Amino acid sequence: MSRRRVLTAASAGVLSLVSLVACTSNGADETTASTGTPAVAPTQATSVATSLITAASRAQADATAAGDAARAKVYTGPALKAANAQAKVLAAGSAAQRAEAELGTDATVLGISPKAAAPAEIIARTTLKKSNAPVLVLLTGDQSGQNFTIAAMAPLVQDAKVEALDPTSEGSGLVGTGTGLAAKPSDVSAAWAASVAFPDPKPSQLVADDPWSSQLRSDAQAQSKALGAQGVFAQTHEPADILGGLRLKGGSGALVFAHLTRTDAIALHKPTKLTPSKEVTAVSGVKTITTEAQLTSSEFVAFVIPASGQARVVAARDQLIAAEAH
């Protein structure tokens, strides 16, 4: 239900980039188990998550300075940059596109980090308003459990399942460097990135395949085929940060949020006048592609990493944030 569409070449040589839906460090603290006391009370966590998600929804398509200011109070790190880019896209798009992307204002808290672990974290679930499709949200705060902001937000991948975290009344351990997991979060992110690269993906036994990853590979192949003899297409996914995450109930694994940078590159064999999509123009101001283009997107991917076995993608989103063309 949440898939990213890449470039597709139209019959007139026009490129279209269409979105169907569209840092903090978690490595310093090795609090891998619940302490029996959450960083914030469950009722407070619900209030914080609801407030931030509601504010995010209200500012979602506001590309004005007021919208930027509102989002700066809601998001942090790469999530803020992605939210600002999305606002430009939605403001320039159709009413139907804005309706498809609109967030609900509900919030269900799934897990809370333990008291004294830093940074404080809350993982919540909300929905896309029109489809009621579930969206995972990572909120990070300070050691006192205050000043939370949204560090990542991503819709669930089709058929994905997220096992329960420890009860919110007890708190769930932080992921840390991945002690006790089948693989380190940074290794999982890197393995996944290599598995969806184009034109040379490198399958990995660390990560199971999933509909999102399959769609990425399929879209890249379609883009390359659409360009045909006109040029060459390549796509890379570069791991950036592990944004956070919490341990699953009973030590069975962890739910981890990663940030990656996706780059779509097109090199034309000879000068050709191509018109990029409205999304590219809205984000970057680029109106014509003559010889080459590079599109940069932020990717937010949530993995479930078990204690043993393969990790899997359970939620994912990417957002075009910049473009250059010559």
Short mmCIF file of C-alpha atoms in Angstrom, two decimals, residues 3-302:
data_model
loop_
_atom_site.label_atom_id
_atom_site.label_comp_id
_atom_site.label_asym_id
_atom_site.label_seq_id
_atom_site.Cartn_x
_atom_site.Cartn_y
_atom_site.Cartn_z
CA ARG A 3 5.11 2.11 -2.80
CA ARG A 4 7.53 4.54 -4.36
CA ARG A 5 7.38 5.11 -8.03
CA VAL A 6 10.38 6.14 -9.79
CA LEU A 7 10.95 7.75 -13.14
CA THR A 8 8.96 6.52 -16.10
CA ALA A 9 9.54 7.82 -19.60
CA ALA A 10 6.46 8.98 -21.47
CA SER A 11 5.98 8.66 -25.22
CA ALA A 12 7.00 12.26 -25.92
CA GLY A 13 10.30 11.84 -24.08
CA VAL A 14 8.87 13.41 -20.92
CA LEU A 15 10.00 12.08 -17.54
CA SER A 16 7.47 11.64 -14.82
CA LEU A 17 8.16 11.10 -11.13
CA VAL A 18 5.03 10.00 -9.33
CA SER A 19 4.60 9.23 -5.64
CA LEU A 20 1.85 6.75 -4.86
CA VAL A 21 2.05 7.61 -1.18
CA ALA A 22 4.29 8.76 -0.53
CA CYS A 23 19.27 12.55 13.75
CA THR A 24 19.41 11.08 16.64
CA SER A 25 21.80 8.31 17.56
CA ASN A 26 20.64 5.07 19.15
CA GLY A 27 24.03 3.50 19.61
CA ALA A 28 25.30 5.03 22.83
CA ASP A 29 22.97 3.39 25.31
CA GLU A 30 22.96 -0.38 25.76
CA THR A 31 19.67 -0.49 27.68
CA THR A 32 18.50 -3.64 25.92
CA ALA A 33 15.88 -4.65 28.46
CA SER A 34 12.97 -3.00 30.17
CA THR A 35 13.68 -1.38 33.52
CA GLY A 36 10.07 -1.74 34.62
CA THR A 37 9.51 2.01 34.37
CA PRO A 38 8.84 3.85 31.07
CA ALA A 39 10.47 7.19 30.24
CA VAL A 40 7.02 8.82 30.31
CA ALA A 41 3.65 7.65 31.56
CA PRO A 42 1.56 5.90 28.87
CA THR A 43 -1.15 8.56 29.09
CA GLN A 44 1.44 11.30 28.57
CA ALA A 45 2.99 9.40 25.67
CA THR A 46 -0.41 9.14 23.98
CA SER A 47 -1.00 12.85 24.50
CA VAL A 48 2.42 13.75 23.07
CA ALA A 49 2.04 11.48 20.04
CA THR A 50 -1.50 12.70 19.30
CA SER A 51 -0.44 16.34 19.57
CA LEU A 52 2.56 15.96 17.25
CA ILE A 53 0.73 13.86 14.67
CA THR A 54 -2.19 16.31 14.64
CA ALA A 55 0.20 19.23 14.13
CA ALA A 56 1.99 17.32 11.36
CA SER A 57 -1.33 16.66 9.62
CA ARG A 58 -2.37 20.31 9.77
CA ALA A 59 0.90 21.54 8.26
CA GLN A 60 1.32 18.68 5.79
CA ALA A 61 0.47 20.58 2.59
CA ASP A 62 1.34 24.12 3.74
CA ALA A 63 4.35 25.24 1.68
CA THR A 64 4.40 28.77 3.16
CA ALA A 65 6.85 30.11 5.74
CA ALA A 66 4.17 29.49 8.37
CA GLY A 67 4.06 25.84 7.34
CA ASP A 68 7.84 25.55 7.56
CA ALA A 69 7.75 27.06 11.06
CA ALA A 70 5.00 24.69 12.16
CA ARG A 71 6.88 21.63 10.89
CA ALA A 72 10.09 22.78 12.59
CA LYS A 73 8.28 22.30 15.91
CA VAL A 74 7.06 18.83 14.97
CA TYR A 75 9.91 17.09 13.13
CA THR A 76 13.64 16.64 13.63
CA GLY A 77 16.62 15.74 11.45
CA PRO A 78 16.01 14.21 8.02
CA ALA A 79 12.29 13.83 8.81
CA LEU A 80 11.98 17.63 8.86
CA LYS A 81 13.69 18.01 5.49
CA ALA A 82 11.45 15.32 4.00
CA ALA A 83 8.30 16.89 5.46
CA ASN A 84 9.19 20.30 4.01
CA ALA A 85 9.80 18.76 0.58
CA GLN A 86 6.53 16.83 0.76
CA ALA A 87 4.67 20.06 1.54
CA LYS A 88 5.98 21.63 -1.67
CA VAL A 89 4.89 18.60 -3.66
CA LEU A 90 1.42 18.43 -2.12
CA ALA A 91 0.86 22.18 -2.44
CA ALA A 92 1.64 21.96 -6.17
CA GLY A 93 -0.37 18.75 -6.63
CA SER A 94 -4.04 17.96 -6.99
CA ALA A 95 -6.69 17.77 -4.32
CA ALA A 96 -6.80 14.00 -4.87
CA GLN A 97 -3.07 13.69 -4.19
CA ARG A 98 -3.40 15.70 -0.99
CA ALA A 99 -6.30 13.52 0.13
CA GLU A 100 -4.34 10.31 -0.50
CA ALA A 101 -1.40 11.55 1.58
CA GLU A 102 -3.35 13.18 4.41
CA LEU A 103 -2.52 11.87 7.86
CA GLY A 104 -5.14 10.98 10.40
CA THR A 105 -4.95 12.55 13.84
CA ASP A 106 -5.28 9.34 15.84
CA ALA A 107 -2.36 7.88 17.78
CA THR A 108 -1.87 4.53 19.47
CA VAL A 109 1.33 4.15 21.49
CA LEU A 110 3.02 0.80 20.81
CA GLY A 111 6.12 1.19 22.94
CA ILE A 112 8.04 3.57 25.23
CA SER A 113 11.73 3.49 26.08
CA PRO A 114 12.77 2.79 29.69
CA LYS A 115 13.38 5.55 32.19
CA ALA A 116 16.92 7.00 32.25
CA ALA A 117 17.71 5.63 28.76
CA ALA A 118 18.73 8.33 26.30
CA PRO A 119 17.31 9.50 24.04
CA ALA A 120 13.76 8.89 25.23
CA GLU A 121 11.67 7.23 22.51
CA ILE A 122 8.04 6.57 21.73
CA ILE A 123 6.83 4.36 18.88
CA ALA A 124 3.26 5.05 17.86
CA ARG A 125 0.83 4.05 15.14
CA THR A 126 -1.42 6.41 13.21
CA THR A 127 -3.22 6.08 9.86
CA LEU A 128 -3.61 7.66 6.46
CA LYS A 129 -6.96 9.41 6.73
CA LYS A 130 -8.55 8.31 3.45
CA SER A 131 -7.43 4.69 3.31
CA ASN A 132 -7.08 4.09 7.06
CA ALA A 133 -3.78 2.36 6.25
CA PRO A 134 -1.46 2.11 9.28
CA VAL A 135 1.63 4.32 9.63
CA LEU A 136 4.46 3.81 12.13
CA VAL A 137 5.87 6.90 13.84
CA LEU A 138 9.12 7.21 15.82
CA LEU A 139 9.26 10.09 18.29
CA THR A 140 12.47 11.01 20.10
CA GLY A 141 12.94 13.24 23.13
CA ASP A 142 15.52 14.09 25.73
CA GLN A 143 16.63 12.10 28.76
CA SER A 144 13.95 13.64 30.93
CA GLY A 145 11.27 12.42 28.57
CA GLN A 146 10.39 15.91 27.32
CA ASN A 147 10.62 17.85 24.05
CA PHE A 148 9.61 15.03 21.72
CA THR A 149 9.67 15.44 17.95
CA ILE A 150 8.99 13.08 15.03
CA ALA A 151 12.19 11.41 13.82
CA ALA A 152 10.61 9.03 11.30
CA MET A 153 7.24 8.20 9.81
CA ALA A 154 6.49 5.39 7.37
CA PRO A 155 3.40 3.46 6.20
CA LEU A 156 3.32 -0.28 6.80
CA VAL A 157 4.39 -2.41 3.87
CA GLN A 158 1.74 -4.69 2.40
CA ASP A 159 1.16 -7.80 4.55
CA ALA A 160 3.79 -6.69 7.08
CA LYS A 161 3.50 -7.78 10.70
CA VAL A 162 5.04 -6.05 13.71
CA GLU A 163 5.25 -8.16 16.85
CA ALA A 164 4.30 -6.63 20.19
CA LEU A 165 6.70 -4.51 22.20
CA ASP A 166 6.82 -4.68 25.98
CA PRO A 167 3.79 -3.15 27.74
CA THR A 168 3.86 0.64 27.76
CA SER A 169 3.51 0.52 31.53
CA GLU A 170 6.94 -1.13 31.74
CA GLY A 171 8.91 0.35 28.86
CA SER A 172 10.84 -1.41 26.07
CA GLY A 173 14.64 -1.58 25.93
CA LEU A 174 16.56 0.54 23.43
CA VAL A 175 18.22 -1.18 20.48
CA GLY A 176 21.71 0.14 21.17
CA THR A 177 24.34 -1.42 18.93
CA GLY A 178 22.23 -4.53 18.44
CA THR A 179 23.42 -6.88 21.17
CA GLY A 180 21.37 -10.09 21.09
CA LEU A 181 19.96 -9.51 17.61
CA ALA A 182 20.55 -11.64 14.53
CA ALA A 183 22.54 -8.76 13.02
CA LYS A 184 23.53 -5.21 13.87
CA PRO A 185 21.02 -2.60 12.66
CA SER A 186 23.72 -0.86 10.60
CA ASP A 187 24.57 -4.16 8.87
CA VAL A 188 20.90 -4.82 8.10
CA SER A 189 20.48 -1.35 6.62
CA ALA A 190 23.59 -1.75 4.48
CA ALA A 191 22.56 -5.23 3.29
CA TRP A 192 19.10 -4.00 2.34
CA ALA A 193 20.56 -1.00 0.49
CA ALA A 194 22.79 -3.27 -1.59
CA SER A 195 19.87 -5.61 -2.36
CA VAL A 196 17.80 -2.88 -4.03
CA ALA A 197 20.58 -1.12 -5.96
CA PHE A 198 20.30 -0.89 -9.75
CA PRO A 199 21.63 -2.13 -12.12
CA ASP A 200 23.62 -4.46 -9.85
CA PRO A 201 21.56 -5.55 -6.82
CA LYS A 202 23.33 -7.81 -4.33
CA PRO A 203 20.91 -10.20 -2.58
CA SER A 204 21.63 -10.79 1.10
CA GLN A 205 20.65 -13.51 3.51
CA LEU A 206 20.40 -10.91 6.29
CA VAL A 207 17.14 -9.46 4.93
CA ALA A 208 14.07 -11.26 3.62
CA ASP A 209 12.42 -9.99 0.46
CA ASP A 210 9.22 -7.96 0.74
CA PRO A 211 6.71 -6.17 -1.53
CA TRP A 212 8.35 -2.75 -1.08
CA SER A 213 11.82 -3.96 -2.05
CA SER A 214 10.46 -5.99 -4.97
CA GLN A 215 8.62 -2.91 -6.23
CA LEU A 216 11.78 -0.79 -6.01
CA ARG A 217 13.69 -3.28 -8.16
CA SER A 218 10.81 -3.59 -10.61
CA ASP A 219 10.46 0.18 -10.95
CA ALA A 220 14.18 0.61 -11.57
CA GLN A 221 14.12 -2.03 -14.29
CA ALA A 222 11.09 -0.35 -15.87
CA GLN A 223 12.85 3.03 -15.80
CA SER A 224 15.92 1.64 -17.49
CA LYS A 225 13.79 -0.04 -20.14
CA ALA A 226 11.79 3.14 -20.71
CA LEU A 227 14.95 5.15 -21.33
CA GLY A 228 16.08 2.54 -23.79
CA ALA A 229 18.72 3.79 -26.22
CA GLN A 230 18.31 7.38 -24.99
CA GLY A 231 20.48 6.95 -21.92
CA VAL A 232 21.48 5.08 -18.78
CA PHE A 233 19.65 4.85 -15.46
CA ALA A 234 21.18 3.92 -12.09
CA GLN A 235 19.83 3.89 -8.56
CA THR A 236 21.74 3.70 -5.28
CA HIS A 237 20.63 3.56 -1.64
CA GLU A 238 23.17 4.86 0.86
CA PRO A 239 22.70 4.07 4.59
CA ALA A 240 22.82 7.28 6.64
CA ASP A 241 21.63 6.85 10.23
CA ILE A 242 19.93 4.42 12.57
CA LEU A 243 17.30 6.80 13.92
CA GLY A 244 16.11 4.66 16.82
CA GLY A 245 14.02 1.69 17.78
CA LEU A 246 12.87 -0.48 20.66
CA ARG A 247 13.15 -4.11 21.70
CA LEU A 248 10.28 -6.48 21.07
CA LYS A 249 8.48 -8.28 23.87
CA GLY A 250 10.35 -11.13 25.51
CA GLY A 251 13.68 -10.35 23.86
CA SER A 252 12.50 -11.76 20.52
CA GLY A 253 14.07 -8.96 18.48
CA ALA A 254 13.74 -5.25 17.81
CA LEU A 255 11.84 -2.74 15.71
CA VAL A 256 14.46 -0.44 14.17
CA PHE A 257 14.09 2.76 12.11
CA ALA A 258 16.79 3.56 9.55
CA HIS A 259 17.38 6.56 7.32
CA LEU A 260 18.97 6.13 3.89
CA THR A 261 19.62 8.40 0.93
CA ARG A 262 18.38 7.23 -2.44
CA THR A 263 19.89 8.65 -5.64
CA ASP A 264 18.33 8.19 -9.09
CA ALA A 265 20.76 9.15 -11.84
CA ILE A 266 20.06 9.55 -15.55
CA ALA A 267 22.77 10.14 -18.15
CA LEU A 268 21.60 10.79 -21.71
CA HIS A 269 23.76 9.69 -24.61
CA LYS A 270 23.13 12.89 -26.53
CA PRO A 271 21.45 16.21 -25.64
CA THR A 272 17.67 15.91 -25.52
CA LYS A 273 15.09 18.26 -24.10
CA LEU A 274 13.12 16.42 -21.42
CA THR A 275 10.50 17.86 -19.08
CA PRO A 276 10.56 16.57 -15.50
CA SER A 277 7.46 15.91 -13.45
CA LYS A 278 5.66 18.51 -11.37
CA GLU A 279 7.11 16.86 -8.26
CA VAL A 280 10.68 17.42 -9.42
CA THR A 281 9.94 21.02 -10.36
CA ALA A 282 8.09 21.71 -7.10
CA VAL A 283 10.99 20.47 -4.97
CA SER A 284 13.94 21.78 -7.00
CA GLY A 285 12.77 24.32 -9.56
CA VAL A 286 14.25 22.16 -12.35
CA LYS A 287 12.16 22.57 -15.51
CA THR A 288 14.30 20.97 -18.21
CA ILE A 289 16.68 18.02 -18.44
CA THR A 290 19.13 18.11 -21.35
CA THR A 291 22.05 15.77 -20.66
CA GLU A 292 21.81 14.38 -17.14
CA ALA A 293 19.81 14.46 -13.91
CA GLN A 294 20.28 13.39 -10.33
CA LEU A 295 17.32 13.01 -7.99
CA THR A 296 17.85 12.65 -4.24
CA SER A 297 15.27 11.12 -1.92
CA SER A 298 15.19 10.49 1.82
CA GLU A 299 14.21 6.92 2.70
CA PHE A 300 12.76 5.94 6.06
CA VAL A 301 12.71 2.16 6.52
CA ALA A 302 11.55 0.25 9.60
#
